[in-house]
Coordinates of C-alpha atoms and ligand atoms in Angstrom, one line a residue:
M69 CA 0.0 0.0 0.0
R70 CA 2.9 2.3 0.9
E71 CA 4.4 1.6 -2.5
R72 CA 1.2 2.6 -4.2
V73 CA 1.1 5.9 -2.4
R74 CA 4.6 6.6 -3.3
S75 CA 4.0 5.9 -6.9
I76 CA 1.0 8.3 -7.0
R77 CA 3.3 11.0 -5.6
A78 CA 6.0 10.2 -8.2
T79 CA 3.4 10.3 -11.0
L80 CA 2.1 13.6 -9.7
L81 CA 5.6 15.0 -9.6
A82 CA 6.5 13.7 -13.1
G83 CA 3.4 15.4 -14.5
Q84 CA 4.2 18.6 -12.7
A85 CA 7.8 18.5 -13.8
L86 CA 6.7 18.1 -17.5
V87 CA 4.4 21.1 -17.2
L88 CA 7.0 23.2 -15.3
I89 CA 9.8 22.4 -17.8
G90 CA 7.4 23.2 -20.7
T91 CA 6.4 26.5 -19.2
V92 CA 10.0 27.5 -18.3
V93 CA 11.3 26.6 -21.7
V94 CA 8.6 28.5 -23.6
F95 CA 8.9 31.5 -21.3
A96 CA 12.7 31.5 -21.6
A97 CA 12.5 31.1 -25.4
V98 CA 10.1 34.1 -25.7
L99 CA 12.3 36.3 -23.5
Y100 CA 15.5 35.3 -25.2
S101 CA 14.2 35.8 -28.8
S102 CA 12.6 39.2 -28.0
R103 CA 15.8 40.4 -26.4
R104 CA 17.8 39.2 -29.4
N105 CA 15.5 40.9 -31.9
A106 CA 15.6 44.1 -29.9
D107 CA 19.4 44.1 -29.8
V108 CA 19.7 43.3 -33.5
R109 CA 17.3 46.2 -34.3
A110 CA 19.3 48.5 -32.1
L111 CA 22.5 47.5 -33.8
D112 CA 20.9 47.9 -37.3
E113 CA 19.8 51.4 -36.3
R114 CA 23.3 52.2 -35.1
I115 CA 25.1 51.1 -38.3
G116 CA 22.1 52.2 -40.5
T117 CA 22.3 55.9 -39.4
R118 CA 26.1 55.9 -39.8
V119 CA 26.0 54.4 -43.3
A120 CA 23.4 56.9 -44.3
A121 CA 25.5 59.8 -42.9
I122 CA 28.6 58.6 -44.7
A123 CA 26.7 58.0 -48.0
A124 CA 25.4 61.5 -47.8
A125 CA 28.8 63.0 -47.1
A126 CA 30.8 61.0 -49.7
E127 CA 31.5 62.3 -53.2
D128 CA 33.8 61.3 -56.0
D129 CA 35.6 64.3 -57.4
E130 CA 37.3 64.0 -60.8
E131 CA 40.5 65.6 -59.4
D132 CA 40.7 64.8 -55.7
G133 CA 39.2 61.4 -55.8
V134 CA 36.7 60.3 -53.2
E135 CA 36.2 62.6 -50.3
L136 CA 34.2 62.6 -47.1
E137 CA 32.6 65.8 -45.8
L138 CA 32.6 64.7 -42.2
S139 CA 34.2 66.0 -39.1
D140 CA 37.3 64.2 -37.7
A141 CA 35.4 63.8 -34.4
Y142 CA 32.7 61.9 -36.2
L143 CA 35.3 59.8 -38.0
A144 CA 37.3 59.1 -34.9
E145 CA 34.6 56.7 -33.8
F146 CA 35.6 54.4 -36.6
S147 CA 39.0 53.8 -35.3
G148 CA 38.3 52.7 -31.8
G149 CA 39.7 49.2 -32.1
E150 CA 38.5 45.6 -32.5
D151 CA 34.8 46.1 -31.6
A152 CA 34.4 49.7 -33.0
P153 CA 32.4 50.2 -36.2
Y154 CA 34.3 50.4 -39.5
F155 CA 33.4 51.8 -42.9
L156 CA 34.4 51.3 -46.5
V157 CA 33.7 53.3 -49.6
W158 CA 34.0 51.7 -53.1
D159 CA 34.1 53.9 -56.2
S160 CA 31.9 53.2 -59.2
A161 CA 34.6 50.8 -60.6
G162 CA 34.3 48.7 -57.5
A163 CA 37.7 49.6 -56.1
V164 CA 38.1 50.5 -52.4
A165 CA 38.4 54.3 -52.3
L166 CA 38.3 55.0 -48.6
S167 CA 38.2 52.9 -45.4
S168 CA 38.7 53.1 -41.7
G169 CA 40.7 50.3 -40.0
V170 CA 39.0 47.3 -41.5
P171 CA 39.2 43.9 -40.0
G172 CA 40.4 41.7 -42.9
E173 CA 39.0 41.4 -46.4
V174 CA 35.5 42.9 -46.9
P175 CA 33.7 41.7 -50.1
L176 CA 31.9 44.3 -52.2
P177 CA 28.2 44.2 -51.3
T178 CA 25.9 43.5 -54.2
A179 CA 22.8 45.3 -52.8
E180 CA 21.8 47.9 -50.3
G181 CA 20.6 46.8 -46.8
F182 CA 21.9 44.7 -44.0
R183 CA 24.0 41.5 -44.1
D184 CA 25.4 39.1 -41.6
R185 CA 29.1 38.1 -41.9
P186 CA 29.7 36.5 -38.5
P187 CA 31.1 37.7 -36.3
R188 CA 30.1 41.0 -38.0
R189 CA 27.0 42.8 -39.2
E190 CA 27.1 45.3 -42.0
A191 CA 24.9 47.9 -43.6
T192 CA 25.3 49.1 -47.2
R193 CA 24.1 52.2 -49.0
R194 CA 24.6 53.6 -52.5
G195 CA 26.0 57.1 -52.4
A196 CA 26.5 59.8 -55.0
D197 CA 28.7 59.3 -58.1
G198 CA 28.3 55.5 -58.1
L199 CA 29.9 55.1 -54.7
T200 CA 29.0 52.2 -52.4
V201 CA 29.3 52.8 -48.7
L202 CA 29.4 50.1 -46.0
V203 CA 29.4 50.4 -42.3
G204 CA 30.1 47.3 -40.2
V205 CA 30.4 46.4 -36.6
S206 CA 31.5 43.4 -34.6
T207 CA 28.6 41.4 -33.1
A208 CA 30.9 39.7 -30.6
P209 CA 29.9 41.9 -27.6
M210 CA 26.2 41.3 -28.4
V211 CA 26.7 37.5 -28.8
A212 CA 28.5 37.4 -25.5
A213 CA 25.8 39.4 -23.8
H214 CA 23.2 37.0 -25.3
R215 CA 25.1 34.0 -24.0
E216 CA 25.2 35.5 -20.6
F217 CA 21.5 36.3 -20.8
L218 CA 20.8 32.7 -21.8
L219 CA 22.8 31.4 -18.9
S220 CA 20.9 33.6 -16.4
L221 CA 17.6 32.4 -18.0
V222 CA 18.7 28.7 -17.6
G223 CA 19.8 29.4 -14.0
A224 CA 16.5 31.2 -13.1
G225 CA 14.5 28.4 -14.9
A226 CA 16.4 25.7 -12.9
I227 CA 15.6 27.6 -9.6
V228 CA 11.9 27.9 -10.6
L229 CA 11.8 24.2 -11.5
A230 CA 13.5 23.1 -8.3
L231 CA 11.2 25.3 -6.1
G232 CA 8.1 24.2 -8.0
L233 CA 9.0 20.5 -7.8
A234 CA 9.9 20.8 -4.1
A235 CA 6.6 22.6 -3.4
G236 CA 4.8 19.9 -5.5
W237 CA 6.5 17.1 -3.6
L238 CA 5.5 18.6 -0.2
L239 CA 2.0 19.3 -1.4
A240 CA 1.5 15.8 -2.8
G241 CA 2.8 14.4 0.5
R242 CA 0.3 16.5 2.5
V243 CA -2.5 15.5 0.2
L244 CA -1.6 11.8 0.2
A245 CA -0.8 11.6 4.0
P246 CA -4.5 11.3 5.0
I247 CA -5.0 8.6 2.3
R248 CA -2.1 6.7 3.7
R249 CA -3.5 7.1 7.2
M250 CA -6.9 5.9 5.9
S251 CA -5.3 2.9 4.2
E252 CA -3.5 2.0 7.4
A253 CA -6.6 2.4 9.4
A254 CA -8.6 0.3 6.9
A255 CA -5.9 -2.4 7.1
G256 CA -6.4 -2.3 10.9
I257 CA -10.0 -3.2 10.6
S258 CA -9.9 -6.9 11.3
E259 CA -12.3 -9.5 12.5
A260 CA -10.8 -9.0 15.9
D261 CA -11.5 -5.2 15.8
P262 CA -14.4 -4.9 13.4
T263 CA -15.9 -1.7 14.8
R264 CA -12.7 0.4 14.2
R265 CA -13.4 3.1 11.7
L266 CA -11.6 5.7 9.6
D267 CA -11.0 9.1 11.0
V268 CA -13.5 11.2 9.0
G269 CA -11.6 14.4 9.9
R270 CA -12.8 17.4 8.0
T271 CA -15.8 16.0 6.2
E272 CA -16.1 18.9 3.9
T273 CA -13.0 17.8 1.9
E274 CA -13.3 15.1 -0.7
L275 CA -11.2 12.8 1.5
G276 CA -13.5 13.3 4.5
S277 CA -16.5 12.3 2.4
L278 CA -14.5 9.3 1.0
A279 CA -13.8 8.2 4.6
A280 CA -17.4 8.6 5.5
T281 CA -18.5 6.6 2.5
L282 CA -16.0 3.9 3.3
N283 CA -17.1 3.9 6.9
D284 CA -20.7 3.3 5.7
A285 CA -19.5 0.5 3.6
F286 CA -17.6 -1.1 6.5
D287 CA -20.7 -0.7 8.7
R288 CA -22.8 -2.5 6.1
M289 CA -20.2 -5.2 5.8
H290 CA -20.0 -5.6 9.5
E291 CA -23.8 -5.8 9.8
A292 CA -23.8 -8.4 7.0
V293 CA -21.1 -10.5 8.8
E294 CA -23.0 -10.2 12.1
R295 CA -26.3 -11.2 10.4
R296 CA -24.6 -14.2 8.9
T297 CA -23.0 -15.2 12.1
R298 CA -26.3 -14.9 13.9
F299 CA -28.0 -16.9 11.1
T300 CA -25.4 -19.7 11.4
A301 CA -25.8 -19.7 15.2
D302 CA -29.6 -19.7 15.1
A303 CA -29.6 -22.4 12.4
S304 CA -27.3 -24.7 14.4
H305 CA -29.5 -24.0 17.5
E306 CA -32.6 -25.0 15.6
L307 CA -31.1 -28.2 14.3
R308 CA -29.9 -29.2 17.7
T309 CA -33.3 -30.0 19.0
P310 CA -34.4 -32.6 16.4
V311 CA -30.9 -34.0 16.3
S312 CA -31.0 -34.5 20.1
V313 CA -34.4 -36.1 19.8
V314 CA -33.1 -38.6 17.2
L315 CA -30.1 -39.4 19.3
A316 CA -32.0 -39.7 22.6
T317 CA -34.8 -41.8 21.0
A318 CA -32.3 -44.1 19.4
E319 CA -30.3 -44.5 22.5
Q320 CA -33.3 -45.2 24.6
A321 CA -34.7 -47.7 22.1
L322 CA -31.4 -49.5 22.0
G323 CA -30.9 -49.5 25.8
R324 CA -32.7 -52.7 26.3
E325 CA -34.9 -55.2 24.5
R326 CA -38.1 -53.5 23.3
T327 CA -41.5 -54.7 21.9
A328 CA -42.3 -54.2 18.3
A329 CA -44.8 -51.5 19.2
E330 CA -42.1 -49.6 21.2
Y331 CA -39.7 -49.8 18.3
E332 CA -42.4 -48.5 16.0
E333 CA -43.1 -45.6 18.3
A334 CA -39.4 -44.8 18.5
L335 CA -39.0 -44.9 14.8
E336 CA -42.1 -42.7 14.4
T337 CA -40.5 -40.1 16.7
V338 CA -37.2 -40.3 14.7
R339 CA -39.2 -39.9 11.5
R340 CA -40.9 -36.7 12.9
A341 CA -37.6 -35.3 14.0
A342 CA -36.0 -36.1 10.6
R343 CA -38.9 -34.5 8.8
R344 CA -38.5 -31.4 10.9
M345 CA -34.7 -31.4 10.1
K346 CA -35.4 -31.8 6.4
H347 CA -37.9 -29.0 6.4
L348 CA -35.4 -26.8 8.3
V349 CA -32.5 -27.6 6.0
D350 CA -34.7 -27.0 2.9
D351 CA -35.7 -23.6 4.3
L352 CA -32.1 -22.7 5.2
L353 CA -31.0 -23.7 1.7
T354 CA -33.7 -21.5 0.1
L355 CA -32.6 -18.5 2.2
T356 CA -28.9 -19.0 1.6
R357 CA -29.4 -19.4 -2.1
A358 CA -31.6 -16.3 -2.2
D359 CA -28.8 -14.4 -0.3
A360 CA -26.3 -15.5 -2.9
G361 CA -28.7 -14.4 -5.7
D362 CA -28.8 -18.0 -6.7
L363 CA -32.6 -18.7 -6.3
P364 CA -33.8 -19.4 -9.9
L365 CA -37.2 -17.7 -10.4
A366 CA -39.3 -18.5 -13.5
R367 CA -41.1 -15.7 -15.2
D368 CA -44.3 -17.4 -16.3
P369 CA -47.8 -15.9 -16.3
V370 CA -49.2 -16.8 -12.9
D371 CA -52.9 -16.5 -12.1
L372 CA -53.0 -15.4 -8.4
A373 CA -56.5 -16.7 -7.8
E374 CA -55.5 -20.1 -9.1
V375 CA -52.4 -20.2 -6.8
S376 CA -54.5 -19.1 -3.8
D377 CA -57.0 -21.8 -4.6
E378 CA -54.3 -24.4 -4.7
V379 CA -52.9 -23.2 -1.4
L380 CA -56.3 -23.4 0.3
D381 CA -56.7 -27.0 -1.0
L382 CA -53.3 -27.8 0.5
V383 CA -53.9 -26.5 3.9
R384 CA -57.5 -27.7 4.3
P385 CA -56.6 -30.6 6.6
L386 CA -54.6 -28.2 8.8
A387 CA -57.5 -25.8 8.9
A388 CA -60.0 -28.5 9.7
A389 CA -57.8 -29.7 12.6
A390 CA -57.6 -26.2 14.0
D391 CA -61.3 -25.6 13.5
V392 CA -60.6 -22.6 11.2
S393 CA -62.7 -21.9 8.1
L394 CA -61.2 -20.9 4.8
A395 CA -62.5 -18.5 2.1
L396 CA -61.2 -17.2 -1.2
D397 CA -62.3 -13.7 -2.4
G398 CA -61.3 -13.0 -6.0
A399 CA -61.8 -14.4 -9.4
P400 CA -59.2 -15.8 -11.8
G401 CA -57.7 -13.4 -14.4
I402 CA -55.3 -11.5 -12.3
V403 CA -52.0 -12.6 -13.7
V404 CA -48.4 -11.6 -12.8
P405 CA -45.1 -12.7 -14.3
G406 CA -43.5 -15.0 -11.8
D407 CA -42.5 -18.4 -10.4
R408 CA -45.7 -20.3 -9.7
E409 CA -44.1 -22.8 -7.3
R410 CA -42.3 -20.2 -5.3
L411 CA -45.3 -17.8 -5.1
R412 CA -47.3 -20.8 -3.9
D413 CA -44.7 -21.4 -1.2
A414 CA -44.9 -17.8 -0.1
V415 CA -48.7 -17.7 0.1
T416 CA -48.7 -21.2 1.8
N417 CA -46.4 -19.8 4.6
L418 CA -48.8 -16.9 5.1
V419 CA -51.9 -19.1 5.1
R420 CA -50.3 -21.7 7.4
N421 CA -49.5 -18.9 9.9
A422 CA -53.0 -17.5 9.6
I423 CA -54.3 -20.9 10.6
R424 CA -51.7 -21.6 13.3
Y425 CA -52.0 -18.3 15.1
N426 CA -55.8 -18.3 14.8
R427 CA -58.4 -19.4 17.4
P428 CA -60.9 -22.2 17.2
G429 CA -63.9 -21.2 15.1
G430 CA -61.8 -18.5 13.5
R431 CA -61.6 -17.6 9.8
V432 CA -58.9 -17.1 7.1
T433 CA -59.7 -15.1 4.0
V434 CA -57.4 -15.0 1.0
S435 CA -58.3 -12.1 -1.3
V436 CA -56.8 -11.4 -4.7
R437 CA -57.0 -7.8 -6.1
N438 CA -55.9 -5.9 -9.1
G439 CA -54.4 -2.5 -8.4
G440 CA -53.4 -1.3 -11.9
A441 CA -49.7 -1.7 -12.2
D442 CA -49.7 -4.1 -9.2
A443 CA -51.6 -7.1 -8.1
A444 CA -52.1 -8.0 -4.4
I445 CA -52.8 -11.1 -2.4
A446 CA -54.0 -10.4 1.1
V447 CA -54.2 -13.1 3.8
E448 CA -56.5 -12.0 6.6
D449 CA -57.1 -14.0 9.8
T450 CA -59.1 -13.6 13.0
G451 CA -56.3 -14.7 15.2
I452 CA -54.2 -13.5 18.1
G453 CA -52.6 -10.6 16.2
I454 CA -49.1 -9.3 16.5
P455 CA -48.0 -6.7 19.0
R456 CA -46.7 -3.5 17.3
E457 CA -43.2 -3.8 18.7
H458 CA -42.7 -7.2 17.0
R459 CA -43.8 -6.1 13.6
A460 CA -40.6 -4.4 12.4
R461 CA -38.5 -7.5 12.8
L462 CA -41.3 -10.0 11.8
F463 CA -39.7 -10.8 8.4
E464 CA -36.3 -11.4 9.7
R465 CA -35.0 -14.9 10.1
F466 CA -35.7 -16.9 13.3
T467 CA -38.1 -14.2 14.6
R468 CA -40.8 -15.6 16.8
V469 CA -43.3 -13.5 18.6
D470 CA -44.4 -16.1 21.0
E471 CA -41.6 -18.6 21.5
A472 CA -43.6 -21.2 23.3
R473 CA -46.4 -21.2 20.9
S474 CA -44.3 -21.1 17.7
R475 CA -42.1 -23.9 18.9
R476 CA -45.0 -26.0 19.9
D477 CA -46.5 -25.6 16.5
G478 CA -43.2 -26.5 14.8
G479 CA -42.2 -23.1 13.4
A480 CA -38.5 -22.1 13.4
G481 CA -39.3 -18.5 12.5
L482 CA -38.2 -18.9 8.9
G483 CA -41.6 -18.9 7.1
L484 CA -42.1 -15.2 6.8
A485 CA -38.4 -14.6 5.9
I486 CA -38.7 -17.1 3.1
A487 CA -42.0 -15.5 1.9
A488 CA -40.4 -12.0 2.0
S489 CA -37.3 -13.3 0.1
I490 CA -39.5 -14.9 -2.7
V491 CA -41.6 -11.7 -3.0
D492 CA -38.5 -9.6 -3.1
G493 CA -37.1 -11.8 -5.9
H494 CA -40.3 -10.9 -7.8
G495 CA -39.7 -7.2 -7.3
G496 CA -42.7 -7.1 -4.9
T497 CA -43.3 -6.1 -1.3
I498 CA -44.9 -7.8 1.7
D499 CA -46.6 -5.9 4.5
V500 CA -48.4 -6.6 7.7
D501 CA -51.3 -4.9 9.4
S502 CA -52.4 -6.3 12.7
T503 CA -54.6 -5.7 15.8
P504 CA -53.7 -7.8 18.8
D505 CA -56.6 -10.2 19.7
V506 CA -58.5 -9.2 16.6
G507 CA -56.4 -10.5 13.7
S508 CA -53.7 -9.8 11.2
T509 CA -53.6 -9.2 7.4
F510 CA -50.5 -9.9 5.4
T511 CA -50.4 -8.4 2.0
I512 CA -48.1 -9.4 -0.9
T513 CA -48.0 -6.8 -3.7
L514 CA -46.5 -7.9 -7.0
P515 CA -45.7 -5.9 -10.2
R516 CA -47.9 -7.0 -13.1
G517 CA -45.1 -6.4 -15.6
N518 CA -46.2 -6.3 -19.2
E519 CA -48.8 -9.0 -18.9
Ligands
LIG1199 P1 -42.9 -19.6 12.3 O1 -42.3 -20.8 11.6 O2 -42.4 -19.5 13.7 O3 -44.3 -19.5 12.2 P2 -42.7 -17.3 10.6 O4 -41.6 -16.6 10.1 O5 -43.7 -17.8 9.7 O6 -42.2 -18.4 11.6 O7 -43.4 -16.3 11.6 C1 -42.7 -15.6 12.6 C2 -43.5 -15.3 13.8 O8 -44.5 -14.3 13.5 C3 -44.3 -16.4 14.3 O9 -43.5 -17.1 15.2 C4 -45.5 -15.8 15.0 O10 -45.2 -15.5 16.3 C5 -45.7 -14.5 14.2 N1 -46.8 -14.6 13.2 C6 -46.7 -14.9 11.9 N2 -47.9 -14.9 11.3 C7 -48.8 -14.6 12.2 C8 -50.2 -14.4 12.2 N3 -50.9 -14.5 11.1 N4 -50.8 -14.0 13.4 C9 -50.0 -13.9 14.5 N5 -48.7 -14.0 14.6 C10 -48.1 -14.4 13.5

């Protein structure tokens, strides 16, 4: 993790270096070339005015040859040494007529204007009488000044670059430090210390809100782990009872010689316990598969009245034994896309409960209704009802309102959880409305899809 943070810092720095180098180079190039152009312009002006003055003052006299009408003081400037300007005057025949101290051979210019003859720059003018006048000057001092200027630009650029990069490095470190702290804290969240959370710090920054988001995710994961742990513990607990029954019955039966009737009775007890275990294991499997998103659900047209009718047929013996009457309110024709078997399981769980938690002489009414985009199945009973405080957790696993009564009736508290999970898989909802001692109504609402 540390490596990763470091490489982000290096990447940031590399990007910043590229931008800085680009900026410094462009800036220096612009400065350098504008200084160079200005200097060349100034030099041209300097030799340009001189060549014009000499061209105006020069004339070729038949008798005296080429003469310059200029003061000695003016001309003194042209004999100042190596870097001083120099001039030449050619007559109309192209022979050198006049010259100041000229450094080496100067070729006769072919046109007026400026020319570069490194390390010199020269200006040419045509004068009177076919004369050609040239003024030149050494560019060495200018080139030296330019080299110095370039060096100082490079130096300043290097300082800007170094300062910029150092500031960038420090800034990146400051920005990344909380991320490193967060990753260390996240690494410290273990099973042994699952409630440890990231320091949210200043929530108004992006990192603060990232920490808050991560904390939320950790909370949800922690809850999920806890739920699963509770589920496993509850499931084991539920399985223990029938397993103990099987073990105790078998041990008792094998303890001594028994009559055939006693063996039969023992086997019957074992069969009941095994059935209960099978039922429980089936339920657990359904829920676990639903959790893993692995509960295959068909999408066939399902007629809700038909399904309800089938359920009522199925539970008729149970209702008769409990002295509860059954009624169906609703005609066929209300169809939803879904898994017929699973929907029947869900409704069966509701109707079984409505019979189990009813009273002798009571009634269970299943009604099917069409609500436009949705369809609903309501299971209404005249039973014991559910106290308000238990309703919120009613659809959670292993929830029993009345432990003694549920256990006696064989419920592990999974029926409603399974119904809820099936309905959820269909994109529907399940709700309960109940008045203690009067009765309860469970309503499944399902989307009708494009049926
Ligand atoms: P169980 O297998 O225990 O019936 P369920 O998940 O089906 O588990 O139901 C959970 C609990 O909700 C039951 O134990 C019972 O206390 C309560 N309950 C469910 N349906 C009804 C109902 N129609 N009337 C009263 N209580 C109910």
